[in-house]
């Protein structure tokens, strides 16, 4: 690491959407890889490793060309993180200085494996649960070994059915990726991190509200930089709650009525984390989802929006709108006909609010009965007025509140609004 001089270094971490390699990132990526030679963009790929204890150094297969510092180019870019590459490419072009990217991610990983044990033990609800109980982990490990042996025996014996499903996956042990893939990076200076993770914690979204800011605090402390910037990607639309449906639900079925959603609750946890920390940012990608694929393409807009957020937060570029509209406040009012409605105000309006591709979609409204109905929504200046003929006395509004939201509120700078809710009703993962 110390043999390469770069202007700015960023750590790129998370799970499968961060790990997703360039050569799998769609047709646009093929041309991008061929033209990716850039002496001012340096790529460092940390090998996927696990450890029970924090490691002092990376245990890397240095004789393999994929790992270690490389100049961006065909071979180096091919297997690198697509989101990280597009982030670095855009940031280098904007800053006009050398940029280095350290990619350390693992598909399917929950946030607990990226945190230190001391940080996790500060959460009683986690420390007292299966997450840090060695006995429970040992049982999960022994069950995994038995499942692997059964799977391998079936394959060896010629059972064709055994080849169709994936081989059993080893259970995650809290701290193991932090120990092997983050802790060894501590001696090196970096500007911040980009993070794309959350799917594996969706069923525990309420817990994520405290885990996410605590992980950021831990990383920031260990890298010794109080102003260390942390940028996250809010989860993309995906029909998570019906992911096993056969046949898959159509958009008409998905939007038939307002629904609860664990992905919606994770997005709120991410939003709250960003709102409470001026050095933490979040990019919204509600316009780049796939109801039937948890790994949506393309990846370039994700990386480019992260680079835009970096310019605004890490590099304090003046006069830059780097975020879409964020819900600020609500007010009960009456329309011109005397009917009750709710007016919403937003931060990060930029050049103004707009509905992308037609009338506003994605707003739901309810009364005290908590029976949510799709709402009529209209932009009036820098506000949005929300009402429904089915809800006589509206109490609360939600926007984009679904696993796979179909919504279209943007600012005129081209950035989508974050999903939100005005209510404080109990969430499904709160229990």
Short mmCIF file of N, CA, C and O in Angstrom, two decimals, residues 145-273:
data_model
loop_
_atom_site.label_atom_id
_atom_site.label_comp_id
_atom_site.label_asym_id
_atom_site.label_seq_id
_atom_site.Cartn_x
_atom_site.Cartn_y
_atom_site.Cartn_z
N UNK A 145 -21.43 -27.87 8.58
CA UNK A 145 -20.50 -28.93 8.19
C UNK A 145 -21.26 -30.20 7.81
O UNK A 145 -20.94 -30.86 6.82
N UNK A 146 -22.28 -30.53 8.59
CA UNK A 146 -23.09 -31.71 8.28
C UNK A 146 -23.81 -31.55 6.96
O UNK A 146 -23.90 -32.49 6.15
N UNK A 147 -24.33 -30.34 6.70
CA UNK A 147 -25.04 -30.09 5.44
C UNK A 147 -24.09 -30.17 4.25
O UNK A 147 -24.45 -30.70 3.19
N UNK A 148 -22.87 -29.65 4.40
CA UNK A 148 -21.88 -29.70 3.33
C UNK A 148 -21.52 -31.15 3.01
O UNK A 148 -21.43 -31.55 1.84
N UNK A 149 -21.31 -31.95 4.04
CA UNK A 149 -20.96 -33.36 3.83
C UNK A 149 -22.08 -34.10 3.11
O UNK A 149 -21.83 -34.91 2.22
N UNK A 150 -23.31 -33.82 3.50
CA UNK A 150 -24.45 -34.46 2.84
C UNK A 150 -24.55 -34.04 1.38
O UNK A 150 -24.82 -34.85 0.49
N UNK A 151 -24.31 -32.75 1.14
CA UNK A 151 -24.36 -32.22 -0.23
C UNK A 151 -23.26 -32.85 -1.10
O UNK A 151 -23.51 -33.30 -2.22
N UNK A 152 -22.05 -32.89 -0.58
CA UNK A 152 -20.92 -33.45 -1.33
C UNK A 152 -21.11 -34.94 -1.61
O UNK A 152 -20.77 -35.44 -2.68
N UNK A 153 -21.68 -35.67 -0.63
CA UNK A 153 -21.93 -37.09 -0.83
C UNK A 153 -22.98 -37.31 -1.91
O UNK A 153 -22.84 -38.19 -2.77
N UNK A 154 -24.01 -36.47 -1.91
CA UNK A 154 -25.05 -36.60 -2.93
C UNK A 154 -24.50 -36.35 -4.32
O UNK A 154 -24.83 -37.05 -5.28
N UNK A 155 -23.64 -35.34 -4.44
CA UNK A 155 -23.03 -35.04 -5.73
C UNK A 155 -22.12 -36.17 -6.17
O UNK A 155 -22.14 -36.60 -7.33
N UNK A 156 -21.32 -36.70 -5.24
CA UNK A 156 -20.39 -37.79 -5.55
C UNK A 156 -21.14 -39.05 -5.96
O UNK A 156 -20.70 -39.80 -6.85
N UNK A 157 -22.27 -39.29 -5.33
CA UNK A 157 -23.06 -40.48 -5.62
C UNK A 157 -23.86 -40.35 -6.91
O UNK A 157 -24.60 -41.27 -7.28
N UNK A 158 -23.77 -39.18 -7.54
CA UNK A 158 -24.45 -39.00 -8.82
C UNK A 158 -25.88 -38.54 -8.73
O UNK A 158 -26.65 -38.68 -9.68
N UNK A 159 -26.28 -38.01 -7.59
CA UNK A 159 -27.63 -37.48 -7.43
C UNK A 159 -27.71 -36.15 -8.17
O UNK A 159 -27.24 -35.12 -7.69
N UNK A 160 -28.30 -36.14 -9.34
CA UNK A 160 -28.36 -34.93 -10.16
C UNK A 160 -29.12 -33.81 -9.48
O UNK A 160 -28.86 -32.63 -9.70
N UNK A 161 -30.08 -34.14 -8.64
CA UNK A 161 -30.86 -33.11 -7.97
C UNK A 161 -29.99 -32.28 -7.03
O UNK A 161 -30.27 -31.11 -6.78
N UNK A 162 -28.92 -32.87 -6.53
CA UNK A 162 -28.06 -32.15 -5.59
C UNK A 162 -27.27 -31.04 -6.25
O UNK A 162 -26.78 -30.14 -5.59
N UNK A 163 -27.16 -31.08 -7.58
CA UNK A 163 -26.38 -30.07 -8.28
C UNK A 163 -27.19 -28.83 -8.61
O UNK A 163 -26.64 -27.81 -8.98
N UNK A 164 -28.49 -28.90 -8.49
CA UNK A 164 -29.34 -27.77 -8.85
C UNK A 164 -29.30 -26.65 -7.81
O UNK A 164 -29.07 -25.51 -8.16
N UNK A 165 -29.54 -26.96 -6.53
CA UNK A 165 -29.47 -25.86 -5.56
C UNK A 165 -28.02 -25.48 -5.28
O UNK A 165 -27.10 -26.24 -5.57
N UNK A 166 -27.83 -24.31 -4.71
CA UNK A 166 -26.48 -23.93 -4.31
C UNK A 166 -26.01 -24.79 -3.14
O UNK A 166 -26.80 -25.29 -2.36
N UNK A 167 -24.70 -24.92 -3.03
CA UNK A 167 -24.14 -25.61 -1.88
C UNK A 167 -24.49 -24.82 -0.62
O UNK A 167 -24.66 -23.61 -0.66
N UNK A 168 -24.61 -25.50 0.53
CA UNK A 168 -24.91 -24.78 1.77
C UNK A 168 -23.90 -23.68 2.03
O UNK A 168 -22.71 -23.82 1.73
N UNK A 169 -24.37 -22.57 2.60
CA UNK A 169 -23.50 -21.42 2.88
C UNK A 169 -23.12 -21.42 4.36
O UNK A 169 -23.95 -21.66 5.23
N UNK A 170 -21.85 -21.14 4.61
CA UNK A 170 -21.37 -21.08 5.99
C UNK A 170 -22.08 -19.98 6.76
O UNK A 170 -22.37 -18.92 6.21
N UNK A 171 -22.37 -20.20 8.06
CA UNK A 171 -23.03 -19.16 8.85
C UNK A 171 -22.09 -17.99 9.08
O UNK A 171 -20.87 -18.16 9.15
N UNK A 172 -22.67 -16.81 9.18
CA UNK A 172 -21.86 -15.62 9.46
C UNK A 172 -21.54 -15.54 10.94
O UNK A 172 -22.40 -15.78 11.78
N UNK A 173 -20.31 -15.18 11.25
CA UNK A 173 -19.92 -14.93 12.63
C UNK A 173 -19.63 -13.45 12.78
O UNK A 173 -18.82 -12.90 12.04
N UNK A 174 -20.30 -12.77 13.72
CA UNK A 174 -20.04 -11.34 13.91
C UNK A 174 -18.56 -11.05 14.05
O UNK A 174 -17.81 -11.83 14.63
N UNK A 175 -18.13 -9.94 13.46
CA UNK A 175 -16.77 -9.38 13.51
C UNK A 175 -15.79 -10.00 12.52
O UNK A 175 -14.72 -9.45 12.29
N UNK A 176 -16.13 -11.14 11.90
CA UNK A 176 -15.11 -11.88 11.15
C UNK A 176 -14.58 -11.15 9.91
O UNK A 176 -13.41 -11.31 9.56
N UNK A 177 -15.41 -10.34 9.25
CA UNK A 177 -14.91 -9.60 8.09
C UNK A 177 -14.23 -8.31 8.53
O UNK A 177 -13.25 -7.87 7.91
N UNK A 178 -14.74 -7.70 9.58
CA UNK A 178 -14.03 -6.54 10.14
C UNK A 178 -12.61 -6.94 10.53
O UNK A 178 -11.63 -6.24 10.22
N UNK A 179 -12.49 -8.07 11.20
CA UNK A 179 -11.18 -8.53 11.68
C UNK A 179 -10.18 -8.72 10.55
O UNK A 179 -9.01 -8.37 10.68
N UNK A 180 -10.66 -9.28 9.43
CA UNK A 180 -9.74 -9.66 8.35
C UNK A 180 -9.65 -8.66 7.21
O UNK A 180 -8.63 -8.60 6.52
N UNK A 181 -10.70 -7.83 7.03
CA UNK A 181 -10.77 -7.02 5.81
C UNK A 181 -10.88 -5.52 6.06
O UNK A 181 -10.82 -4.74 5.10
N UNK A 182 -11.04 -5.10 7.32
CA UNK A 182 -11.10 -3.67 7.64
C UNK A 182 -10.02 -3.29 8.65
O UNK A 182 -9.28 -2.32 8.44
N UNK A 183 -9.90 -4.04 9.71
CA UNK A 183 -8.92 -3.73 10.75
C UNK A 183 -7.50 -3.58 10.19
O UNK A 183 -6.78 -2.65 10.59
N UNK A 184 -7.05 -4.44 9.25
CA UNK A 184 -5.69 -4.28 8.73
C UNK A 184 -5.47 -2.99 7.93
O UNK A 184 -4.32 -2.61 7.69
N UNK A 185 -6.54 -2.31 7.52
CA UNK A 185 -6.41 -1.09 6.73
C UNK A 185 -6.20 0.15 7.59
O UNK A 185 -5.92 1.23 7.07
N UNK A 186 -6.33 0.00 8.91
CA UNK A 186 -6.33 1.15 9.80
C UNK A 186 -5.11 2.06 9.70
O UNK A 186 -5.25 3.27 9.84
N UNK A 187 -3.91 1.56 9.46
CA UNK A 187 -2.76 2.50 9.46
C UNK A 187 -2.77 3.49 8.30
O UNK A 187 -2.02 4.45 8.31
N UNK A 188 -3.62 3.26 7.31
CA UNK A 188 -3.54 4.06 6.10
C UNK A 188 -4.60 5.16 6.08
O UNK A 188 -5.75 4.93 6.40
N UNK A 189 -4.17 6.33 5.68
CA UNK A 189 -5.08 7.47 5.63
C UNK A 189 -6.09 7.31 4.50
O UNK A 189 -5.76 6.81 3.43
N UNK A 190 -7.32 7.73 4.73
CA UNK A 190 -8.34 7.71 3.69
C UNK A 190 -9.29 8.86 3.92
O UNK A 190 -9.41 9.38 5.03
N UNK A 191 -9.95 9.27 2.86
CA UNK A 191 -10.88 10.40 2.94
C UNK A 191 -12.22 9.98 3.51
O UNK A 191 -12.93 10.77 4.13
N UNK A 192 -12.59 8.72 3.28
CA UNK A 192 -13.88 8.25 3.75
C UNK A 192 -14.22 6.90 3.16
O UNK A 192 -13.35 6.19 2.64
N UNK A 193 -15.48 6.55 3.23
CA UNK A 193 -15.94 5.25 2.73
C UNK A 193 -17.25 5.41 1.99
O UNK A 193 -18.05 6.30 2.27
N UNK A 194 -17.45 4.51 1.02
CA UNK A 194 -18.78 4.35 0.40
C UNK A 194 -19.27 2.97 0.79
O UNK A 194 -18.50 2.01 0.88
N UNK A 195 -20.56 2.84 1.01
CA UNK A 195 -21.15 1.64 1.64
C UNK A 195 -22.45 1.30 0.95
O UNK A 195 -23.33 2.15 0.81
N UNK A 196 -22.59 0.06 0.51
CA UNK A 196 -23.83 -0.41 -0.12
C UNK A 196 -24.17 -1.75 0.52
O UNK A 196 -23.64 -2.79 0.14
N UNK A 197 -25.04 -1.70 1.53
CA UNK A 197 -25.40 -2.89 2.30
C UNK A 197 -26.70 -2.62 3.01
O UNK A 197 -27.09 -1.48 3.21
N UNK A 198 -27.38 -3.67 3.42
CA UNK A 198 -28.62 -3.52 4.18
C UNK A 198 -29.61 -4.63 3.92
O UNK A 198 -30.46 -4.94 4.75
N UNK A 199 -29.51 -5.25 2.74
CA UNK A 199 -30.46 -6.31 2.39
C UNK A 199 -30.45 -7.44 3.43
O UNK A 199 -31.51 -7.95 3.80
N UNK A 200 -29.27 -7.82 3.89
CA UNK A 200 -29.16 -8.93 4.83
C UNK A 200 -29.63 -8.58 6.24
O UNK A 200 -29.72 -9.45 7.10
N UNK A 201 -29.91 -7.32 6.49
CA UNK A 201 -30.44 -6.89 7.79
C UNK A 201 -31.89 -6.44 7.70
O UNK A 201 -32.42 -5.88 8.67
N UNK A 202 -32.54 -6.69 6.56
CA UNK A 202 -33.89 -6.16 6.36
C UNK A 202 -34.88 -6.65 7.40
O UNK A 202 -35.75 -5.89 7.84
N UNK A 203 -34.76 -7.90 7.82
CA UNK A 203 -35.71 -8.42 8.80
C UNK A 203 -35.48 -7.83 10.18
O UNK A 203 -36.31 -8.00 11.08
N UNK A 204 -34.35 -7.14 10.38
CA UNK A 204 -34.04 -6.49 11.65
C UNK A 204 -33.78 -5.01 11.43
O UNK A 204 -32.83 -4.43 11.98
N UNK A 205 -34.63 -4.40 10.63
CA UNK A 205 -34.42 -3.00 10.23
C UNK A 205 -34.42 -2.05 11.42
O UNK A 205 -33.67 -1.07 11.44
N UNK A 206 -35.25 -2.33 12.43
CA UNK A 206 -35.30 -1.44 13.59
C UNK A 206 -33.95 -1.44 14.31
O UNK A 206 -33.48 -0.40 14.78
N UNK A 207 -33.32 -2.59 14.39
CA UNK A 207 -32.01 -2.72 15.02
C UNK A 207 -30.94 -1.98 14.22
O UNK A 207 -29.97 -1.45 14.78
N UNK A 208 -31.13 -1.92 12.91
CA UNK A 208 -30.17 -1.25 12.01
C UNK A 208 -30.04 0.23 12.32
O UNK A 208 -29.02 0.84 12.05
N UNK A 209 -31.09 0.81 12.90
CA UNK A 209 -31.07 2.23 13.25
C UNK A 209 -29.92 2.57 14.21
O UNK A 209 -29.41 3.68 14.20
N UNK A 210 -29.56 1.62 15.06
CA UNK A 210 -28.46 1.85 16.00
C UNK A 210 -27.16 1.21 15.52
O UNK A 210 -26.07 1.73 15.78
N UNK A 211 -27.25 0.09 14.82
CA UNK A 211 -26.04 -0.57 14.33
C UNK A 211 -25.30 0.29 13.31
O UNK A 211 -24.07 0.40 13.36
N UNK A 212 -26.04 0.88 12.38
CA UNK A 212 -25.39 1.64 11.31
C UNK A 212 -24.61 2.83 11.85
O UNK A 212 -23.41 2.98 11.56
N UNK A 213 -25.20 3.72 12.65
CA UNK A 213 -24.41 4.84 13.17
C UNK A 213 -23.27 4.40 14.07
O UNK A 213 -22.21 5.05 14.10
N UNK A 214 -23.44 3.29 14.79
CA UNK A 214 -22.36 2.82 15.66
C UNK A 214 -21.19 2.26 14.85
O UNK A 214 -20.03 2.41 15.25
N UNK A 215 -21.48 1.60 13.74
CA UNK A 215 -20.39 1.13 12.89
C UNK A 215 -19.61 2.31 12.30
O UNK A 215 -18.38 2.29 12.24
N UNK A 216 -20.35 3.32 11.85
CA UNK A 216 -19.69 4.52 11.31
C UNK A 216 -18.80 5.16 12.37
O UNK A 216 -17.65 5.52 12.10
N UNK A 217 -19.33 5.30 13.57
CA UNK A 217 -18.57 5.90 14.67
C UNK A 217 -17.31 5.09 14.96
O UNK A 217 -16.22 5.64 15.17
N UNK A 218 -17.45 3.77 14.95
CA UNK A 218 -16.30 2.90 15.20
C UNK A 218 -15.23 3.06 14.13
O UNK A 218 -14.05 3.26 14.43
N UNK A 219 -15.63 2.97 12.85
CA UNK A 219 -14.67 3.10 11.76
C UNK A 219 -13.99 4.47 11.81
O UNK A 219 -12.78 4.58 11.64
N UNK A 220 -14.77 5.50 12.04
CA UNK A 220 -14.24 6.86 12.08
C UNK A 220 -13.19 7.00 13.18
O UNK A 220 -12.13 7.62 12.98
N UNK A 221 -13.45 6.41 14.32
CA UNK A 221 -12.51 6.47 15.44
C UNK A 221 -11.24 5.69 15.14
O UNK A 221 -10.13 6.17 15.41
N UNK A 222 -11.39 4.52 14.55
CA UNK A 222 -10.23 3.68 14.32
C UNK A 222 -9.33 4.19 13.20
O UNK A 222 -8.12 3.95 13.22
N UNK A 223 -9.92 4.89 12.25
CA UNK A 223 -9.10 5.49 11.20
C UNK A 223 -8.55 6.85 11.63
O UNK A 223 -7.84 7.50 10.88
N UNK A 224 -8.93 7.27 12.86
CA UNK A 224 -8.34 8.45 13.45
C UNK A 224 -8.68 9.76 12.79
O UNK A 224 -7.90 10.71 12.82
N UNK A 225 -9.88 9.85 12.19
CA UNK A 225 -10.28 11.08 11.51
C UNK A 225 -11.72 11.42 11.89
O UNK A 225 -12.66 10.76 11.45
N UNK A 226 -11.88 12.46 12.67
CA UNK A 226 -13.21 12.83 13.14
C UNK A 226 -14.11 13.33 12.03
O UNK A 226 -15.34 13.27 12.13
N UNK A 227 -13.50 13.86 10.94
CA UNK A 227 -14.30 14.38 9.84
C UNK A 227 -14.37 13.39 8.68
O UNK A 227 -14.69 13.77 7.56
N UNK A 228 -14.07 12.14 8.97
CA UNK A 228 -14.08 11.07 7.96
C UNK A 228 -15.49 10.95 7.36
O UNK A 228 -16.47 10.81 8.07
N UNK A 229 -15.60 11.02 6.06
CA UNK A 229 -16.91 11.01 5.39
C UNK A 229 -17.38 9.59 5.14
O UNK A 229 -16.61 8.72 4.74
N UNK A 230 -18.65 9.37 5.38
CA UNK A 230 -19.26 8.06 5.14
C UNK A 230 -20.48 8.25 4.24
O UNK A 230 -21.41 8.96 4.60
N UNK A 231 -20.46 7.61 3.07
CA UNK A 231 -21.54 7.74 2.10
C UNK A 231 -22.18 6.38 1.86
O UNK A 231 -21.49 5.41 1.57
N UNK A 232 -23.49 6.31 1.99
CA UNK A 232 -24.18 5.03 1.81
C UNK A 232 -25.19 5.13 0.66
O UNK A 232 -25.65 6.20 0.29
N UNK A 233 -25.50 3.96 0.11
CA UNK A 233 -26.51 3.84 -0.93
C UNK A 233 -27.79 3.31 -0.29
O UNK A 233 -27.78 2.24 0.34
N UNK A 234 -28.87 4.06 -0.43
CA UNK A 234 -30.15 3.56 0.06
C UNK A 234 -30.59 2.39 -0.81
O UNK A 234 -30.36 2.39 -2.03
N UNK A 235 -31.21 1.39 -0.20
CA UNK A 235 -31.56 0.18 -0.95
C UNK A 235 -32.44 0.47 -2.15
O UNK A 235 -33.37 1.27 -2.10
N UNK A 236 -32.14 -0.23 -3.24
CA UNK A 236 -32.91 -0.09 -4.48
C UNK A 236 -34.26 -0.79 -4.36
O UNK A 236 -34.43 -1.70 -3.54
N UNK A 237 -35.24 -0.40 -5.16
CA UNK A 237 -36.52 -1.11 -5.18
C UNK A 237 -36.35 -2.58 -5.53
O UNK A 237 -35.61 -2.93 -6.45
N UNK A 238 -37.03 -3.44 -4.79
CA UNK A 238 -37.00 -4.89 -5.02
C UNK A 238 -38.18 -5.49 -4.27
O UNK A 238 -38.42 -5.15 -3.11
N UNK A 239 -38.92 -6.38 -4.88
CA UNK A 239 -40.12 -6.95 -4.27
C UNK A 239 -39.72 -8.01 -3.25
O UNK A 239 -40.02 -9.20 -3.38
N UNK A 240 -39.06 -7.55 -2.20
CA UNK A 240 -38.43 -8.39 -1.19
C UNK A 240 -39.43 -9.33 -0.51
O UNK A 240 -39.18 -10.53 -0.36
N UNK A 241 -40.56 -8.80 -0.08
CA UNK A 241 -41.52 -9.60 0.65
C UNK A 241 -42.15 -10.71 -0.17
O UNK A 241 -42.71 -11.66 0.39
N UNK A 242 -42.05 -10.61 -1.50
CA UNK A 242 -42.63 -11.62 -2.39
C UNK A 242 -41.56 -12.21 -3.31
O UNK A 242 -41.85 -12.63 -4.42
N UNK A 243 -40.32 -12.25 -2.82
CA UNK A 243 -39.22 -12.68 -3.67
C UNK A 243 -39.31 -14.15 -4.06
O UNK A 243 -38.68 -14.58 -5.03
N UNK A 244 -40.07 -14.94 -3.32
CA UNK A 244 -40.20 -16.36 -3.65
C UNK A 244 -41.48 -16.67 -4.44
O UNK A 244 -41.77 -17.82 -4.71
N UNK A 245 -42.23 -15.63 -4.77
CA UNK A 245 -43.48 -15.84 -5.53
C UNK A 245 -43.19 -16.47 -6.90
O UNK A 245 -42.22 -16.13 -7.56
N UNK A 246 -44.04 -17.34 -7.30
CA UNK A 246 -43.94 -17.94 -8.63
C UNK A 246 -45.35 -18.08 -9.19
O UNK A 246 -46.13 -18.89 -8.71
N UNK A 247 -45.76 -17.28 -10.20
CA UNK A 247 -44.92 -16.34 -10.92
C UNK A 247 -44.69 -15.04 -10.14
O UNK A 247 -45.39 -14.78 -9.17
N UNK A 248 -43.70 -14.27 -10.56
CA UNK A 248 -43.38 -13.03 -9.90
C UNK A 248 -44.51 -12.03 -10.07
O UNK A 248 -45.21 -12.00 -11.08
N UNK A 249 -44.69 -11.16 -9.08
CA UNK A 249 -45.75 -10.16 -9.15
C UNK A 249 -45.45 -9.12 -10.21
O UNK A 249 -44.31 -8.68 -10.39
N UNK A 250 -46.50 -8.69 -10.89
CA UNK A 250 -46.37 -7.61 -11.86
C UNK A 250 -46.38 -6.27 -11.13
O UNK A 250 -46.76 -6.19 -9.95
N UNK A 251 -46.02 -5.19 -11.85
CA UNK A 251 -46.07 -3.87 -11.24
C UNK A 251 -47.49 -3.51 -10.83
O UNK A 251 -47.71 -2.82 -9.82
N UNK A 252 -48.46 -3.95 -11.62
CA UNK A 252 -49.86 -3.68 -11.28
C UNK A 252 -50.23 -4.34 -9.95
O UNK A 252 -50.95 -3.76 -9.12
N UNK A 253 -49.74 -5.55 -9.73
CA UNK A 253 -50.01 -6.23 -8.46
C UNK A 253 -49.26 -5.57 -7.31
O UNK A 253 -49.79 -5.43 -6.20
N UNK A 254 -48.03 -5.16 -7.58
CA UNK A 254 -47.21 -4.54 -6.54
C UNK A 254 -47.82 -3.23 -6.07
O UNK A 254 -47.79 -2.89 -4.88
N UNK A 255 -48.41 -2.47 -6.99
CA UNK A 255 -48.96 -1.15 -6.66
C UNK A 255 -50.48 -1.17 -6.46
O UNK A 255 -51.10 -0.11 -6.40
N UNK A 256 -51.06 -2.35 -6.33
CA UNK A 256 -52.52 -2.43 -6.18
C UNK A 256 -53.01 -1.69 -4.95
O UNK A 256 -54.07 -1.06 -4.96
N UNK A 257 -52.24 -1.73 -3.88
CA UNK A 257 -52.61 -1.02 -2.65
C UNK A 257 -51.34 -0.75 -1.85
O UNK A 257 -50.33 -1.42 -2.02
N UNK A 258 -51.34 0.25 -0.97
CA UNK A 258 -50.16 0.51 -0.14
C UNK A 258 -49.85 -0.68 0.75
O UNK A 258 -50.75 -1.33 1.29
N UNK A 259 -48.56 -0.98 0.90
CA UNK A 259 -48.12 -2.13 1.68
C UNK A 259 -47.03 -1.73 2.68
O UNK A 259 -46.34 -0.74 2.49
N UNK A 260 -46.88 -2.55 3.72
CA UNK A 260 -45.73 -2.43 4.59
C UNK A 260 -44.54 -3.09 3.88
O UNK A 260 -44.72 -3.83 2.91
N UNK A 261 -43.33 -2.83 4.36
CA UNK A 261 -42.18 -3.45 3.72
C UNK A 261 -40.93 -3.34 4.57
O UNK A 261 -40.61 -2.27 5.09
N UNK A 262 -40.23 -4.45 4.74
CA UNK A 262 -38.99 -4.43 5.51
C UNK A 262 -37.91 -3.59 4.81
O UNK A 262 -37.10 -2.93 5.47
N UNK A 263 -37.91 -3.59 3.47
CA UNK A 263 -36.97 -2.74 2.75
C UNK A 263 -37.27 -1.27 3.02
O UNK A 263 -36.37 -0.44 3.12
N UNK A 264 -38.56 -0.93 3.13
CA UNK A 264 -38.93 0.45 3.45
C UNK A 264 -38.38 0.84 4.82
O UNK A 264 -37.92 1.97 5.03
N UNK A 265 -38.39 -0.09 5.76
CA UNK A 265 -37.93 0.20 7.11
C UNK A 265 -36.40 0.32 7.16
O UNK A 265 -35.87 1.12 7.92
N UNK A 266 -35.71 -0.46 6.34
CA UNK A 266 -34.24 -0.31 6.24
C UNK A 266 -33.92 1.05 5.62
O UNK A 266 -32.99 1.76 6.07
N UNK A 267 -34.65 1.45 4.59
CA UNK A 267 -34.40 2.76 3.97
C UNK A 267 -34.58 3.89 4.99
O UNK A 267 -33.82 4.85 4.99
N UNK A 268 -35.57 3.77 5.85
CA UNK A 268 -35.76 4.80 6.87
C UNK A 268 -34.60 4.81 7.85
O UNK A 268 -34.13 5.88 8.27
N UNK A 269 -34.10 3.63 8.22
CA UNK A 269 -32.94 3.56 9.12
C UNK A 269 -31.73 4.23 8.48
O UNK A 269 -30.96 4.94 9.14
N UNK A 270 -31.55 4.03 7.18
CA UNK A 270 -30.44 4.67 6.48
C UNK A 270 -30.64 6.19 6.42
O UNK A 270 -29.68 6.96 6.63
N UNK A 271 -31.86 6.61 6.15
CA UNK A 271 -32.16 8.04 6.08
C UNK A 271 -31.90 8.72 7.42
O UNK A 271 -31.29 9.79 7.48
N UNK A 272 -32.36 8.11 8.51
CA UNK A 272 -32.17 8.70 9.83
C UNK A 272 -30.69 8.80 10.18
O UNK A 272 -30.24 9.78 10.78
N UNK A 273 -29.91 7.79 9.79
CA UNK A 273 -28.47 7.82 10.05
C UNK A 273 -27.82 9.00 9.34
O UNK A 273 -26.99 9.72 9.92
#
